[in-house]
Amino acid sequence: MAKTNFAALTDEQKTAWARDLWRVARNASFINQFAGKGHNAMVQRIDTLTKSEKGARAVLTLVADLEGDGIAGDSMLEGNEEAMKAYDTVIQIDQLRNANRLEGRMADQKSIVNFREQSRDKLGYWMADRLDQMGFLSMSSLPYSLNTNGSTRASGTLAGLEFAPASSVAPSANRCLHLKSSGITAGTGFNAADGVLTSLTYADIVNLKAFAKDSYIRGIKGKGGDEVYHLFVTPQGMAQLKLDPDFIANVRHAGVRGGSNSLFSGTSSVMVDGVIIHEYRHVFDTRGAAAGSKMGSSGNDDGQRALFAGAQALGMADLGSPYWDEDHFDYNNQPGIAVGKIFGFLKPQFKGNPANPNDLEDFGVVTLDTAI
């Protein structure tokens, strides 16, 4: 027998709720603040697919600067043109889903409309939070099997995503650093000797910016053509930085006077010397890691993996709005809502070492392991 359900959502209503959920997720997502479609964005968003033999994949193209000196005077230019070098990096895509389901009418006295609203908010925040975690793990070259506090993730769901293996590739040799008393040193904090890691200071930020420029890491062009970089640290890392006398002096004198100065307003982002320093809880640290899995040669030192990011530090395949599906169980006594999103992350790499042309280098981000 055919049944009529006026409470069922039409396709147009489902689309509207899915877009509403994505609006909640995007507004709540921290990493989305740095996303854009062009090559001048820190997170380059790819929303179109390139067909491949296996189906569909998102392709991010990196174009290197010209290396030749050109032609002088009236020498023949024709036939001596310099070819631009482009590197295609493929972002694998997959879908991530979650759902809410009411126990039944008697267990929850709220109407179905309130249930939808609550699910939209809670599932939207869940999606934004997982996108942030995976984005920062990808830029940090760490596996999705870890939480951003270094502990092992209880569920293996994220590690099973199609693009997850790319996140566990170690930082390239010339883009991973650690900080000790003698200054910035090559190599990660996991390979450093026990007890040598030190906290981040203002002087280290100045030196880190110089290192990035010397390494041809392109900044994000702002007004007037000036290049800006982003530095991400943990809340504890920001607290230690704010105790550095040089940092305090520079922020005090460079900022506006009065209560709106960042030292007094408590802002989580501060600009110094063309570097915007962001405090964020999903920057990786090892305080939740088990003994033997932290930093230092014996794995017992707590540290953070600060990220110094320029343009195209992260690629994100963002394929359409999330889908929103509703179902009912037990003769409509138990309504349920499921959401899902198809996307992918990848830290772009390119062949940037003329001496070893097959070696890959991270394109737009430097990792700096420091003590916390």
C-alpha positions in Angstrom: 0.0 0.0 0.0 1.3 3.5 -0.9 1.9 5.7 2.1 2.1 9.5 2.3 4.5 11.2 4.7 4.2 15.0 4.7 7.1 15.2 7.2 9.5 13.8 4.6 12.0 16.2 3.2 11.9 17.0 -0.5 15.1 17.0 -2.5 15.1 20.8 -2.4 14.8 20.8 1.4 17.6 18.3 1.8 19.8 20.5 -0.3 19.0 23.5 1.7 19.7 21.7 5.0 23.0 20.3 3.5 24.1 23.8 2.5 23.1 25.0 5.9 25.2 22.3 7.5 28.2 23.2 5.3 27.7 26.9 6.3 28.0 25.9 9.9 31.0 23.7 9.2 32.8 26.4 7.2 32.1 29.1 9.8 33.4 26.8 12.6 36.5 25.6 10.6 39.7 27.3 11.5 41.7 26.1 8.5 39.0 27.4 6.1 40.0 31.0 7.0 43.2 30.4 4.9 41.6 28.7 2.0 41.2 30.1 -1.5 41.1 28.9 -5.1 44.2 30.7 -6.4 47.9 30.0 -6.0 48.2 32.9 -3.6 46.2 31.1 -0.9 47.9 29.2 2.0 45.3 26.4 1.5 44.5 26.0 -2.2 41.0 24.7 -2.6 40.4 22.5 -5.7 36.8 22.0 -6.6 37.0 20.5 -10.0 38.1 17.0 -11.0 40.5 15.7 -13.6 39.6 12.3 -15.1 42.1 9.5 -14.7 42.1 5.8 -15.5 40.9 5.0 -12.0 38.0 7.4 -12.0 38.4 11.0 -10.7 41.0 12.8 -8.8 41.8 16.4 -7.9 45.0 17.8 -9.4 47.0 20.8 -8.0 49.6 22.3 -10.2 52.8 23.9 -8.9 54.7 26.2 -11.2 58.4 26.9 -10.3 60.1 30.2 -10.9 62.3 30.6 -14.0 65.9 29.7 -13.4 67.7 31.0 -16.6 69.3 34.4 -17.1 67.6 35.3 -20.4 69.2 36.8 -23.5 71.4 39.9 -23.6 71.3 42.6 -26.3 70.4 41.6 -29.8 71.3 37.9 -29.4 68.7 35.5 -30.8 65.9 34.9 -28.4 63.9 32.7 -30.8 64.8 29.1 -30.1 66.2 30.0 -26.7 63.0 30.4 -24.8 63.0 29.0 -21.3 60.4 26.3 -20.5 58.3 26.7 -17.4 58.5 23.8 -15.0 55.2 22.6 -13.7 54.6 19.8 -11.2 51.2 18.1 -10.9 50.3 16.8 -7.5 47.3 14.5 -7.2 45.0 14.8 -4.3 43.1 11.5 -3.6 39.5 11.9 -2.5 37.3 10.0 -0.2 34.1 10.5 1.9 33.6 10.9 5.6 30.2 10.3 7.2 28.5 10.6 10.5 24.9 10.4 11.8 22.6 11.1 14.7 19.6 8.9 15.7 17.0 9.5 18.3 16.1 6.6 20.7 12.4 7.2 20.2 9.5 9.5 20.8 9.2 8.8 24.5 13.0 9.2 25.1 13.1 12.6 23.5 10.2 15.1 23.7 11.7 17.5 21.2 10.1 18.0 17.8 11.7 16.8 14.6 12.6 20.4 13.7 14.6 20.8 16.8 16.3 17.5 16.2 17.3 18.7 12.7 18.7 22.0 14.1 20.7 20.2 16.8 22.0 17.7 14.3 23.0 20.5 11.9 24.9 22.3 14.6 26.6 19.3 16.2 27.4 17.5 12.9 28.6 20.8 11.4 31.0 21.3 14.2 32.1 17.7 14.1 32.9 18.0 10.4 34.7 21.4 10.8 36.8 19.9 13.7 37.8 16.8 11.8 38.8 18.9 8.7 41.0 21.1 11.0 42.6 18.1 12.6 43.4 16.4 9.3 44.6 19.6 7.7 47.1 20.3 10.5 48.2 16.6 10.6 48.8 16.8 6.8 50.9 20.0 7.0 52.8 18.4 9.9 53.5 15.2 7.9 51.9 13.1 10.6 49.6 10.1 10.3 45.8 10.3 10.9 46.2 7.5 13.4 47.3 10.2 15.9 45.3 12.9 17.7 46.8 16.3 17.5 48.0 16.0 21.1 50.2 13.0 20.2 48.0 10.3 21.6 46.8 7.4 19.5 43.4 7.9 18.0 40.8 5.4 19.3 39.1 4.9 15.9 40.9 3.9 12.8 38.4 5.7 10.6 40.5 8.6 9.5 43.6 6.5 8.9 41.5 4.4 6.5 40.7 7.4 4.2 42.1 7.1 0.6 44.3 10.2 1.1 45.5 9.3 4.6 48.8 7.6 3.6 50.0 10.8 2.0 49.8 12.6 5.4 52.3 10.2 7.0 55.2 11.0 4.6 58.0 12.5 6.6 58.8 16.2 6.2 61.4 16.7 3.4 65.0 17.0 4.5 65.3 20.7 3.8 62.0 21.7 5.3 62.1 20.2 8.8 63.8 21.9 11.7 64.1 21.8 15.4 65.0 24.5 17.9 67.8 24.2 20.5 69.9 26.7 22.5 72.3 27.2 19.6 69.4 28.1 17.3 67.5 26.6 14.5 68.9 23.2 13.5 68.1 20.8 10.6 66.1 17.6 11.5 62.9 16.9 13.4 62.5 17.1 17.2 62.0 13.3 17.2 65.6 12.8 16.1 67.1 15.5 18.4 69.1 14.5 21.5 67.2 14.4 24.8 66.7 17.7 26.5 68.1 19.9 23.8 64.8 21.4 22.6 64.1 25.0 23.6 61.0 27.2 23.5 60.3 29.6 20.6 61.4 33.2 20.9 61.0 36.4 18.8 64.6 36.0 17.5 63.7 32.5 16.3 60.8 33.8 14.3 63.0 36.4 12.5 65.5 33.7 11.7 62.8 31.3 10.6 61.4 33.9 8.1 64.9 34.4 6.7 65.3 30.6 6.3 62.0 30.4 4.5 63.0 33.2 2.1 66.4 31.7 1.5 64.6 28.4 0.7 62.4 30.1 -1.9 59.2 29.5 0.1 56.8 32.0 -1.4 54.8 34.2 0.9 51.2 35.2 0.5 51.0 38.6 -1.3 49.0 41.2 0.4 48.3 44.9 -0.2 51.2 46.7 -1.9 52.8 43.4 -3.0 54.2 42.6 0.5 54.5 39.0 1.3 53.0 37.6 4.5 53.7 34.3 6.2 51.7 32.4 8.8 53.1 30.7 11.9 50.9 28.3 13.9 51.8 27.4 17.5 49.9 25.6 20.3 48.3 27.7 23.1 51.2 26.7 25.4 53.7 27.7 22.7 52.0 31.1 22.4 52.0 31.5 26.2 55.8 30.9 26.3 56.3 33.3 23.4 54.4 36.0 25.1 56.8 35.7 28.1 59.8 36.4 25.8 61.0 40.0 26.6 61.9 40.7 22.9 58.5 39.5 21.8 56.7 41.7 24.4 58.8 44.7 23.4 58.1 44.4 19.7 54.4 43.8 20.1 54.1 46.6 22.6 55.8 49.2 20.5 54.6 48.1 17.0 51.0 47.8 18.0 48.4 50.5 18.6 48.4 52.2 22.0 45.7 51.4 24.6 43.4 48.5 25.4 43.2 47.3 21.8 46.9 46.4 21.8 47.2 42.6 21.4 49.1 42.3 24.7 46.0 43.6 26.5 43.1 42.4 24.2 44.2 38.7 24.5 44.0 38.1 20.7 45.0 34.7 19.5 46.8 36.1 16.4 49.6 38.6 16.4 51.7 40.0 13.5 55.4 40.6 13.9 57.9 41.3 11.2 55.5 40.2 8.4 54.6 36.9 10.2 51.1 36.4 11.5 51.4 34.1 14.6 48.3 32.1 15.3 47.5 30.2 18.5 45.5 27.0 17.7 44.7 23.9 19.8 45.1 21.5 16.8 48.8 22.4 16.2 50.5 19.1 17.0 52.2 18.5 20.3 53.3 15.4 22.2 51.9 16.1 25.7 49.3 13.3 25.2 51.7 10.8 23.7 52.9 7.8 25.6 56.4 7.6 27.0 58.8 6.7 24.3 56.6 8.3 21.6 57.4 11.9 22.4 60.3 14.0 21.0 64.0 13.6 21.9 66.1 10.6 21.1 64.5 8.5 23.8 61.0 9.8 23.1 60.4 11.4 26.4 60.5 15.2 25.7 57.3 17.2 25.3 57.3 19.4 22.2 55.2 21.1 19.6 55.5 21.0 15.8 55.1 24.7 14.9 54.2 25.3 11.2 55.7 28.2 9.2 53.4 28.4 6.1 53.5 30.4 2.9 51.4 30.1 -0.3 50.2 26.6 -1.3 51.2 25.1 2.0 48.3 22.7 1.7 46.0 21.4 -1.1 42.4 20.6 -0.4 40.0 18.9 -2.7 36.6 20.4 -1.8 34.0 18.7 -4.0 30.6 20.2 -3.5 28.3 20.6 -0.5 27.9 17.8 2.0 24.9 15.5 1.5 22.1 15.3 4.0 20.0 12.1 4.3 17.1 11.4 6.7 15.6 8.0 7.5 13.1 6.6 10.0 13.3 3.4 11.9 10.8 1.4 14.0 7.7 2.6 12.3 8.9 6.2 12.3 9.5 6.1 16.0 13.2 6.7 15.6 14.3 9.5 13.2 17.9 9.6 12.0 20.1 12.1 10.1 23.2 11.2 8.2 25.7 13.6 6.7 28.8 13.1 4.5 31.4 15.0 2.6 33.8 14.1 -0.3 37.1 15.8 0.1 40.9 15.2 0.3 44.1 16.8 1.7 47.7 16.8 0.5 50.8 18.7 1.4 52.2 19.7 -2.0 55.8 18.6 -2.9 58.0 19.4 -5.9 61.3 18.3 -7.3 63.4 21.3 -6.1 66.9 19.9 -5.7 69.0 20.2 -8.9 71.7 17.9 -7.4 69.1 15.2 -6.8 66.3 15.8 -9.2 64.2 12.9 -7.9 64.1 14.2 -4.4 60.9 15.8 -3.3 60.7 19.0 -1.2 57.7 20.3 0.7 56.5 23.3 -1.3 55.0 25.8 1.0 55.6 24.9 4.7 58.4 24.4 7.1 58.0 22.4 10.3 59.8 23.6 13.4 59.8 21.3 16.5 60.3 23.3 19.8 60.0 22.6 23.5 56.8 23.4 25.3 
